[in-house]
Short mmCIF file of C-alpha atoms in Angstrom, two decimals:
data_model
loop_
_atom_site.label_atom_id
_atom_site.label_comp_id
_atom_site.label_asym_id
_atom_site.label_seq_id
_atom_site.Cartn_x
_atom_site.Cartn_y
_atom_site.Cartn_z
CA MET A 1 38.20 -13.13 -59.28
CA LEU A 2 35.47 -10.31 -60.63
CA MET A 3 34.02 -9.68 -57.38
CA GLU A 4 33.65 -6.20 -56.15
CA THR A 5 34.00 -5.39 -52.21
CA ALA A 6 33.54 -2.59 -50.26
CA ARG A 7 34.20 -2.11 -46.48
CA LYS A 8 32.82 0.87 -43.64
CA GLY A 9 32.57 -0.31 -40.30
CA GLU A 10 30.42 -2.69 -39.65
CA PHE A 11 29.25 -2.89 -43.58
CA ILE A 12 30.75 -4.70 -46.08
CA LEU A 13 28.82 -4.86 -49.61
CA ILE A 14 29.59 -7.82 -52.06
CA LYS A 15 29.84 -7.40 -55.97
CA LEU A 16 29.58 -10.70 -57.85
CA ASP A 17 29.71 -10.76 -60.71
CA HIS A 18 28.44 -13.39 -63.81
CA GLY A 19 29.37 -16.83 -62.80
CA GLU A 20 30.87 -16.61 -59.33
CA ASP A 21 30.40 -19.16 -56.54
CA ILE A 22 28.24 -17.92 -54.04
CA LEU A 23 28.86 -19.25 -51.40
CA GLU A 24 33.16 -19.59 -52.29
CA SER A 25 33.09 -15.55 -52.82
CA VAL A 26 31.08 -15.03 -49.01
CA THR A 27 33.83 -17.45 -47.95
CA GLN A 28 36.75 -15.27 -49.44
CA VAL A 29 35.93 -12.38 -48.41
CA ILE A 30 34.82 -13.21 -44.53
CA LYS A 31 37.94 -15.40 -43.87
CA GLU A 32 39.74 -12.86 -42.39
CA GLU A 33 36.64 -11.70 -40.28
CA ARG A 34 36.36 -12.39 -36.35
CA SER A 35 33.24 -10.83 -36.13
CA THR A 36 29.82 -12.94 -36.14
CA LEU A 37 27.96 -11.57 -39.32
CA LEU A 38 25.10 -11.22 -40.86
CA VAL A 39 23.44 -11.75 -44.16
CA VAL A 40 21.15 -8.84 -44.54
CA THR A 41 20.61 -8.71 -48.13
CA GLY A 42 20.66 -10.43 -51.92
CA LEU A 43 19.69 -10.17 -54.70
CA GLY A 44 20.35 -10.25 -58.62
CA MET A 45 19.26 -13.57 -60.13
CA ILE A 46 20.78 -16.95 -59.42
CA SER A 47 21.49 -20.33 -61.52
CA ASP A 48 22.99 -23.34 -60.93
CA PHE A 49 21.42 -23.92 -57.59
CA GLU A 50 20.34 -26.59 -54.98
CA LEU A 51 18.17 -25.56 -52.12
CA GLY A 52 17.84 -27.71 -48.83
CA TYR A 53 15.15 -28.35 -46.20
CA PHE A 54 16.54 -30.36 -43.61
CA ASP A 55 14.67 -33.44 -42.44
CA GLN A 56 16.09 -35.88 -39.85
CA GLY A 57 19.97 -35.51 -40.09
CA ASN A 58 19.36 -34.82 -44.11
CA TYR A 59 18.61 -32.65 -46.34
CA ILE A 60 16.10 -32.89 -49.11
CA ARG A 61 17.68 -31.88 -52.20
CA LYS A 62 15.92 -30.03 -55.16
CA SER A 63 18.59 -28.87 -57.99
CA TYR A 64 17.95 -25.61 -60.14
CA PRO A 65 20.10 -26.28 -63.01
CA GLU A 66 17.65 -23.24 -64.84
CA PRO A 67 18.36 -19.04 -63.67
CA HIS A 68 16.37 -17.46 -60.72
CA GLU A 69 15.51 -14.07 -59.66
CA LEU A 70 16.97 -14.41 -56.24
CA LEU A 71 14.71 -12.61 -54.70
CA ALA A 72 16.31 -12.12 -50.44
CA LEU A 73 19.29 -14.01 -48.38
CA GLN A 74 19.64 -13.89 -45.06
CA GLY A 75 22.31 -15.47 -43.28
CA SER A 76 24.83 -15.73 -40.51
CA ILE A 77 28.65 -16.07 -39.80
CA SER A 78 30.30 -17.90 -37.20
CA THR A 79 33.25 -16.92 -35.92
CA GLU A 80 34.04 -20.26 -35.70
CA GLY A 81 32.68 -23.33 -36.52
CA THR A 82 32.23 -25.77 -39.70
CA PRO A 83 30.61 -24.48 -42.00
CA ARG A 84 30.95 -20.91 -41.17
CA ILE A 85 28.38 -19.95 -43.21
CA HIS A 86 24.56 -20.52 -43.24
CA ILE A 87 22.61 -19.32 -45.98
CA HIS A 88 18.53 -19.11 -46.39
CA ALA A 89 17.48 -18.43 -49.81
CA THR A 90 14.45 -16.64 -51.61
CA VAL A 91 14.29 -17.25 -55.82
CA ALA A 92 11.02 -17.00 -58.00
CA ASN A 93 10.88 -18.83 -61.60
CA LYS A 94 10.00 -16.99 -64.35
CA GLU A 95 6.32 -17.17 -63.49
CA HIS A 96 7.02 -15.05 -60.19
CA GLU A 97 6.73 -18.25 -57.93
CA ALA A 98 8.85 -18.22 -55.74
CA PHE A 99 10.64 -21.27 -53.84
CA GLY A 100 13.41 -21.47 -51.09
CA GLY A 101 15.52 -23.17 -48.61
CA HIS A 102 18.76 -23.91 -46.97
CA LEU A 103 21.21 -22.97 -50.01
CA MET A 104 23.31 -25.84 -50.84
CA ARG A 105 25.08 -23.90 -53.39
CA GLY A 106 24.78 -21.70 -56.59
CA LYS A 107 26.70 -19.17 -58.75
CA ALA A 108 25.55 -15.43 -59.51
CA TRP A 109 23.91 -15.00 -62.60
CA MET A 110 24.62 -11.44 -64.47
CA SER A 111 25.45 -10.12 -61.08
CA ASN A 112 24.67 -10.08 -57.23
CA GLU A 113 24.85 -7.83 -54.99
CA ILE A 114 25.62 -9.58 -51.03
CA GLY A 115 25.45 -7.32 -47.89
CA LEU A 116 26.39 -8.28 -44.73
CA LEU A 117 26.91 -6.28 -41.17
CA ARG A 118 29.57 -7.11 -39.09
CA LEU A 119 28.40 -7.50 -35.09
CA GLU A 120 31.64 -6.29 -34.18
CA ARG A 121 33.57 -8.73 -30.93
CA LEU A 122 30.32 -10.51 -31.21
CA THR A 123 32.07 -14.19 -31.38
CA SER A 124 29.76 -17.36 -31.67
CA VAL A 125 30.96 -21.09 -32.84
CA ARG A 126 28.33 -23.85 -34.85
CA ALA A 127 29.40 -26.38 -33.38
CA PHE A 128 27.47 -30.62 -34.39
CA ASP A 129 24.76 -31.40 -31.60
CA PRO A 130 24.92 -34.86 -32.22
CA GLU A 131 21.05 -34.54 -30.81
CA LYS A 132 19.59 -32.47 -33.69
CA LYS A 133 21.62 -34.06 -36.03
CA VAL A 134 23.05 -30.77 -37.01
CA GLY A 135 25.48 -27.93 -36.63
CA VAL A 136 24.33 -25.09 -34.10
CA LEU A 137 24.48 -21.40 -33.85
CA HIS A 138 25.67 -20.69 -30.25
CA LEU A 139 27.12 -17.28 -28.27
CA LYS A 140 29.25 -16.66 -26.22
CA LYS A 141 29.61 -14.01 -23.73
CA MET B 1 14.58 -20.61 -21.77
CA LEU B 2 17.97 -21.95 -23.26
CA MET B 3 17.68 -18.83 -25.67
CA GLU B 4 21.10 -16.83 -26.07
CA THR B 5 20.92 -13.42 -26.40
CA ALA B 6 24.27 -10.96 -27.50
CA ARG B 7 23.85 -7.50 -27.72
CA LYS B 8 26.43 -4.81 -29.03
CA GLY B 9 25.87 -1.72 -30.42
CA GLU B 10 22.87 -1.12 -31.87
CA PHE B 11 22.76 -5.07 -32.36
CA ILE B 12 21.02 -7.87 -31.19
CA LEU B 13 20.92 -11.75 -32.00
CA ILE B 14 19.17 -13.66 -30.87
CA LYS B 15 19.95 -17.90 -30.60
CA LEU B 16 15.91 -19.71 -30.37
CA ASP B 17 16.76 -23.78 -29.30
CA HIS B 18 13.70 -26.11 -30.30
CA GLY B 19 10.14 -25.67 -28.99
CA GLU B 20 10.50 -21.90 -28.21
CA ASP B 21 8.32 -19.98 -29.07
CA ILE B 22 9.75 -16.88 -31.63
CA LEU B 23 6.98 -13.92 -30.90
CA GLU B 24 7.07 -14.84 -26.64
CA SER B 25 10.74 -14.48 -26.43
CA VAL B 26 11.75 -11.58 -29.62
CA THR B 27 9.01 -10.23 -26.60
CA GLN B 28 10.79 -10.74 -23.98
CA VAL B 29 14.24 -9.84 -25.10
CA ILE B 30 12.91 -6.44 -26.18
CA LYS B 31 10.66 -5.08 -23.04
CA GLU B 32 13.59 -2.78 -21.78
CA GLU B 33 13.97 -1.34 -25.10
CA ARG B 34 12.80 2.20 -25.69
CA SER B 35 13.92 1.85 -29.23
CA THR B 36 11.85 0.94 -33.00
CA LEU B 37 13.62 -1.98 -34.06
CA LEU B 38 13.83 -3.78 -36.95
CA VAL B 39 13.70 -7.26 -37.96
CA VAL B 40 16.60 -8.05 -40.22
CA THR B 41 17.27 -11.67 -40.31
CA GLY B 42 14.96 -15.06 -39.45
CA LEU B 43 16.27 -18.33 -40.29
CA GLY B 44 16.29 -22.05 -38.63
CA MET B 45 13.10 -23.84 -39.02
CA ILE B 46 9.86 -23.28 -37.87
CA SER B 47 6.84 -25.81 -37.35
CA ASP B 48 2.98 -25.37 -35.30
CA PHE B 49 3.16 -22.02 -36.91
CA GLU B 50 -0.28 -19.77 -37.85
CA LEU B 51 0.58 -16.86 -41.25
CA GLY B 52 -2.36 -14.45 -41.40
CA TYR B 53 -3.59 -11.74 -45.02
CA PHE B 54 -5.17 -8.89 -43.82
CA ASP B 55 -8.25 -8.47 -45.50
CA GLN B 56 -11.40 -6.32 -44.22
CA GLY B 57 -10.24 -5.45 -40.85
CA ASN B 58 -9.65 -9.65 -39.96
CA TYR B 59 -6.48 -12.13 -40.28
CA ILE B 60 -6.81 -14.66 -42.94
CA ARG B 61 -5.58 -17.68 -41.40
CA LYS B 62 -4.17 -20.95 -42.03
CA SER B 63 -1.81 -23.61 -39.13
CA TYR B 64 1.55 -25.20 -40.66
CA PRO B 65 2.03 -27.69 -37.75
CA GLU B 66 4.64 -29.60 -39.78
CA PRO B 67 8.09 -27.96 -39.63
CA HIS B 68 9.19 -25.96 -42.48
CA GLU B 69 12.63 -23.94 -43.70
CA LEU B 70 12.63 -20.71 -41.99
CA LEU B 71 13.35 -18.35 -45.08
CA ALA B 72 13.43 -14.14 -44.00
CA LEU B 73 12.05 -13.13 -40.92
CA GLN B 74 11.57 -9.24 -41.57
CA GLY B 75 9.22 -6.51 -38.97
CA SER B 76 9.04 -3.27 -36.75
CA ILE B 77 9.69 -2.88 -33.06
CA SER B 78 7.56 0.16 -31.51
CA THR B 79 8.90 1.14 -28.49
CA GLU B 80 5.27 2.08 -27.34
CA GLY B 81 1.44 0.12 -28.25
CA THR B 82 0.03 -3.23 -28.79
CA PRO B 83 1.20 -5.01 -30.16
CA ARG B 84 4.62 -3.83 -30.67
CA ILE B 85 5.71 -6.40 -32.52
CA HIS B 86 4.70 -6.95 -36.38
CA ILE B 87 6.70 -9.68 -38.11
CA HIS B 88 6.22 -10.86 -41.72
CA ALA B 89 7.01 -14.29 -42.23
CA THR B 90 9.19 -16.52 -45.65
CA VAL B 91 8.76 -20.23 -45.75
CA ALA B 92 9.68 -23.03 -47.55
CA ASN B 93 8.22 -26.72 -47.32
CA LYS B 94 9.65 -29.62 -48.55
CA GLU B 95 8.87 -29.62 -51.84
CA HIS B 96 10.65 -25.91 -51.61
CA GLU B 97 7.65 -23.79 -52.09
CA ALA B 98 7.46 -20.76 -50.62
CA PHE B 99 4.25 -19.29 -48.10
CA GLY B 100 4.62 -16.53 -46.16
CA GLY B 101 2.61 -13.52 -44.40
CA HIS B 102 2.16 -12.23 -40.92
CA LEU B 103 3.55 -14.27 -38.07
CA MET B 104 0.47 -14.77 -35.83
CA ARG B 105 2.34 -17.35 -34.05
CA GLY B 106 5.11 -20.14 -34.51
CA LYS B 107 8.48 -22.59 -32.98
CA ALA B 108 11.20 -22.81 -33.40
CA TRP B 109 12.05 -25.77 -34.70
CA MET B 110 16.14 -26.86 -34.75
CA SER B 111 17.20 -23.88 -33.79
CA ASN B 112 16.28 -20.04 -35.10
CA GLU B 113 18.48 -17.40 -35.71
CA ILE B 114 16.90 -13.82 -35.21
CA GLY B 115 18.87 -10.88 -35.62
CA LEU B 116 17.29 -7.26 -34.64
CA LEU B 117 18.55 -3.40 -35.39
CA ARG B 118 17.83 -0.86 -32.94
CA LEU B 119 17.60 2.62 -34.08
CA GLU B 120 18.32 4.26 -31.49
CA ARG B 121 16.91 7.28 -29.60
CA LEU B 122 14.05 6.91 -32.49
CA THR B 123 10.34 6.62 -30.99
CA SER B 124 7.59 5.30 -32.67
CA VAL B 125 3.89 4.15 -31.37
CA ARG B 126 1.79 1.37 -32.78
CA ALA B 127 -1.67 2.45 -32.71
CA PHE B 128 -4.80 1.57 -33.99
CA ASP B 129 -6.55 2.91 -37.63
CA PRO B 130 -10.00 2.33 -37.17
CA GLU B 131 -10.48 3.04 -40.91
CA LYS B 132 -8.09 0.25 -41.59
CA LYS B 133 -8.90 -1.97 -38.88
CA VAL B 134 -5.75 -2.98 -38.20
CA GLY B 135 -2.90 -1.35 -35.65
CA VAL B 136 -0.70 1.25 -37.95
CA LEU B 137 3.22 1.93 -37.06
CA HIS B 138 4.43 5.49 -36.41
CA LEU B 139 7.04 7.77 -36.68
CA LYS B 140 8.26 10.63 -34.05
CA LYS B 141 10.03 13.02 -34.67
CA MET C 1 2.36 13.06 -49.26
CA LEU C 2 1.64 11.53 -46.38
CA MET C 3 4.43 9.50 -45.89
CA GLU C 4 6.63 9.57 -42.66
CA THR C 5 10.33 10.09 -42.19
CA ALA C 6 12.68 9.14 -39.36
CA ARG C 7 16.41 9.12 -39.50
CA LYS C 8 19.38 8.77 -36.72
CA GLY C 9 21.93 7.94 -37.96
CA GLU C 10 22.96 5.00 -40.26
CA PHE C 11 18.95 4.22 -40.40
CA ILE C 12 16.39 5.77 -42.01
CA LEU C 13 12.41 4.59 -41.65
CA ILE C 14 9.77 5.25 -44.31
CA LYS C 15 6.08 4.68 -43.18
CA LEU C 16 4.03 5.07 -46.41
CA ASP C 17 0.37 5.53 -45.94
CA HIS C 18 -1.92 3.82 -48.36
CA GLY C 19 -2.47 4.22 -52.05
CA GLU C 20 1.45 5.45 -51.96
CA ASP C 21 4.19 5.05 -54.36
CA ILE C 22 6.50 2.53 -53.89
CA LEU C 23 8.91 3.29 -55.41
CA GLU C 24 8.10 7.05 -56.13
CA SER C 25 8.62 7.33 -51.94
CA VAL C 26 11.47 5.35 -52.18
CA THR C 27 13.62 7.93 -54.70
CA GLN C 28 11.86 11.11 -53.32
CA VAL C 29 13.69 10.02 -49.63
CA ILE C 30 17.31 9.04 -50.68
CA LYS C 31 17.05 11.97 -53.49
CA GLU C 32 20.04 13.90 -51.13
CA GLU C 33 21.61 10.89 -50.19
CA ARG C 34 25.42 10.64 -51.46
CA SER C 35 25.89 7.36 -49.75
CA THR C 36 24.87 3.60 -51.37
CA LEU C 37 22.03 2.26 -49.29
CA LEU C 38 20.82 -0.72 -49.11
CA VAL C 39 17.17 -1.77 -48.47
CA VAL C 40 17.31 -4.59 -45.07
CA THR C 41 13.42 -4.54 -44.59
CA GLY C 42 9.96 -4.38 -46.58
CA LEU C 43 6.00 -5.03 -44.78
CA GLY C 44 2.75 -3.86 -45.14
CA MET C 45 0.70 -4.68 -47.57
CA ILE C 46 0.89 -4.22 -51.34
CA SER C 47 -1.64 -3.37 -54.21
CA ASP C 48 -1.11 -2.20 -58.47
CA PHE C 49 2.27 -4.61 -58.32
CA GLU C 50 4.47 -5.30 -61.18
CA LEU C 51 7.12 -8.29 -60.82
CA GLY C 52 9.53 -8.89 -63.14
CA TYR C 53 12.16 -11.33 -64.23
CA PHE C 54 14.73 -10.94 -66.64
CA ASP C 55 15.36 -12.19 -69.52
CA GLN C 56 18.21 -11.82 -72.15
CA GLY C 57 17.60 -8.44 -72.09
CA ASN C 58 13.87 -7.46 -71.33
CA TYR C 59 12.32 -8.44 -67.57
CA ILE C 60 9.04 -11.41 -68.56
CA ARG C 61 6.48 -9.25 -66.66
CA LYS C 62 3.27 -10.04 -64.63
CA SER C 63 0.92 -6.92 -63.45
CA TYR C 64 -1.12 -8.22 -59.69
CA PRO C 65 -3.39 -5.66 -59.31
CA GLU C 66 -4.93 -7.89 -56.12
CA PRO C 67 -3.24 -6.28 -52.86
CA HIS C 68 -0.92 -8.76 -51.57
CA GLU C 69 0.87 -9.27 -48.04
CA LEU C 70 4.72 -7.80 -47.84
CA LEU C 71 6.79 -10.25 -47.03
CA ALA C 72 9.81 -8.91 -47.79
CA LEU C 73 12.58 -6.04 -49.55
CA GLN C 74 16.07 -6.49 -50.45
CA GLY C 75 17.18 -3.80 -52.09
CA SER C 76 20.11 -1.88 -52.84
CA ILE C 77 20.12 2.24 -53.85
CA SER C 78 23.46 3.40 -56.24
CA THR C 79 25.07 6.88 -55.38
CA GLU C 80 24.74 7.77 -59.11
CA GLY C 81 23.68 5.81 -62.52
CA THR C 82 20.37 5.08 -64.18
CA PRO C 83 17.36 3.79 -62.34
CA ARG C 84 19.48 4.18 -58.46
CA ILE C 85 17.47 2.08 -56.54
CA HIS C 86 16.89 -1.46 -57.33
CA ILE C 87 14.73 -4.16 -55.31
CA HIS C 88 13.43 -7.00 -55.01
CA ALA C 89 10.09 -7.94 -53.14
CA THR C 90 9.06 -11.30 -51.62
CA VAL C 91 4.51 -11.32 -51.12
CA ALA C 92 2.13 -13.66 -50.86
CA ASN C 93 -1.56 -13.46 -51.72
CA LYS C 94 -5.00 -14.16 -49.86
CA GLU C 95 -3.69 -18.45 -49.77
CA HIS C 96 -0.82 -17.50 -48.21
CA GLU C 97 1.59 -18.27 -51.64
CA ALA C 98 4.91 -16.61 -52.19
CA PHE C 99 5.59 -15.07 -55.38
CA GLY C 100 8.44 -12.41 -55.87
CA GLY C 101 10.94 -10.66 -58.76
CA HIS C 102 12.32 -7.08 -59.63
CA LEU C 103 9.74 -4.40 -58.24
CA MET C 104 8.61 -2.51 -61.61
CA ARG C 105 5.69 -0.58 -59.69
CA GLY C 106 3.88 -1.40 -56.84
CA LYS C 107 1.49 0.97 -54.42
CA ALA C 108 1.76 0.24 -50.33
CA TRP C 109 -2.22 -0.93 -48.97
CA MET C 110 -2.87 -0.30 -45.99
CA SER C 111 0.95 0.40 -44.72
CA ASN C 112 3.98 0.28 -45.32
CA GLU C 113 7.33 0.09 -43.36
CA ILE C 114 10.43 0.39 -45.60
CA GLY C 115 13.91 -0.18 -43.92
CA LEU C 116 17.54 1.25 -45.10
CA LEU C 117 20.27 1.48 -43.90
CA ARG C 118 22.82 4.39 -45.03
CA LEU C 119 27.24 2.56 -46.21
CA GLU C 120 28.42 6.06 -45.10
CA ARG C 121 30.45 7.59 -48.04
CA LEU C 122 30.21 4.57 -50.00
CA THR C 123 29.81 5.12 -53.28
CA SER C 124 28.51 2.89 -56.24
CA VAL C 125 27.06 3.49 -59.44
CA ARG C 126 24.57 1.67 -61.45
CA ALA C 127 26.27 1.32 -65.22
CA PHE C 128 24.70 -0.29 -68.90
CA ASP C 129 26.37 -3.06 -69.30
CA PRO C 130 26.03 -3.69 -73.35
CA GLU C 131 26.80 -7.14 -72.47
CA LYS C 132 24.49 -8.11 -70.26
CA LYS C 133 21.59 -5.79 -71.52
CA VAL C 134 21.16 -4.07 -67.89
CA GLY C 135 22.75 -1.59 -65.40
CA VAL C 136 24.80 -3.90 -63.04
CA LEU C 137 26.55 -2.11 -59.90
CA HIS C 138 29.79 -1.10 -59.42
CA LEU C 139 31.24 -0.42 -55.89
CA LYS C 140 33.48 2.55 -55.87
CA LYS C 141 37.28 2.39 -54.18
#
């Protein structure tokens, strides 16, 4: 792995190199974490990605093989549950038009800079809600 | 209210349930706060919302009754002034096309996860600027 | 300069007035900083701006003279290297359609609120990568 990671107090900064898988890399970085985290920044370029729109229990998916500017990532990472990582992405194409959705998969193009914030001792679980047909975050007291 | 809230140090994480009003819920959570806050994340889905584009003293508004993926929220909450909450939203439709603007109103669809950062002891006021015809944030020393 | 700045611990909040240059203002605010910073929020309106899409060593640029709602800023600021400031912007036009890309230049319209997070003692450098033909962030141990 070419990924670089720096941790200071409640911050984690991840630098991904060209071709590295975004969700797999974040999963690896946070696998020892026992605090809820927020994904507060994500920029660079992204390729081979898929965006989802959640519709009645299923994601309407669209694949984007071409590189796009990665404008923003916002997300949450629960201390328990599957999937622990929930990230929404905003991207732009060559014409600077913006698209976005639930990040189903994606690879860093050139370089990615992803910033996480650790919410120390704040535990949470993402549990499947049978009525909503999706995993829903719950904060623990 | 079904809203869940967790506070740890300078972080506040809000989990809204289906149908809860976003601006009303944030208003309730922060009503005791005396520090300026930043809205740093907001994801999930949003419905019954209205986006604004500020044009010479008035907002050009558009209503979106259909649920959209909520890609990002960024905002500020002043310690004084009306309205205290200033949030801009980025959303995407079923075709993954992105839209956005000043969040005039909106409801959580399925679930919303909103992250706030407290800027401890940093006071601020949102005061009406007669020339700009809008409330403008001012930071206090 | 009409810019207002407040610093508390690891937070920096910048309020720009109408017409102030965004990148120049941020450059001025962070010029004494020796810590890596993240740009975590940026909202208000933006005009006279240019967005870039990076394509094989060059940016495909588009100028937007008209004011747009500034939906989000996400970025990183390295402690060394040129350019130190790397910001991606998401904006929306009067029809609430979203656009975005690498922020090449831009001015605050009405007012801008930009939030930075200092990653204390986390040093970094943005170094030109001859293969990628762009400056790439590297985190130091």
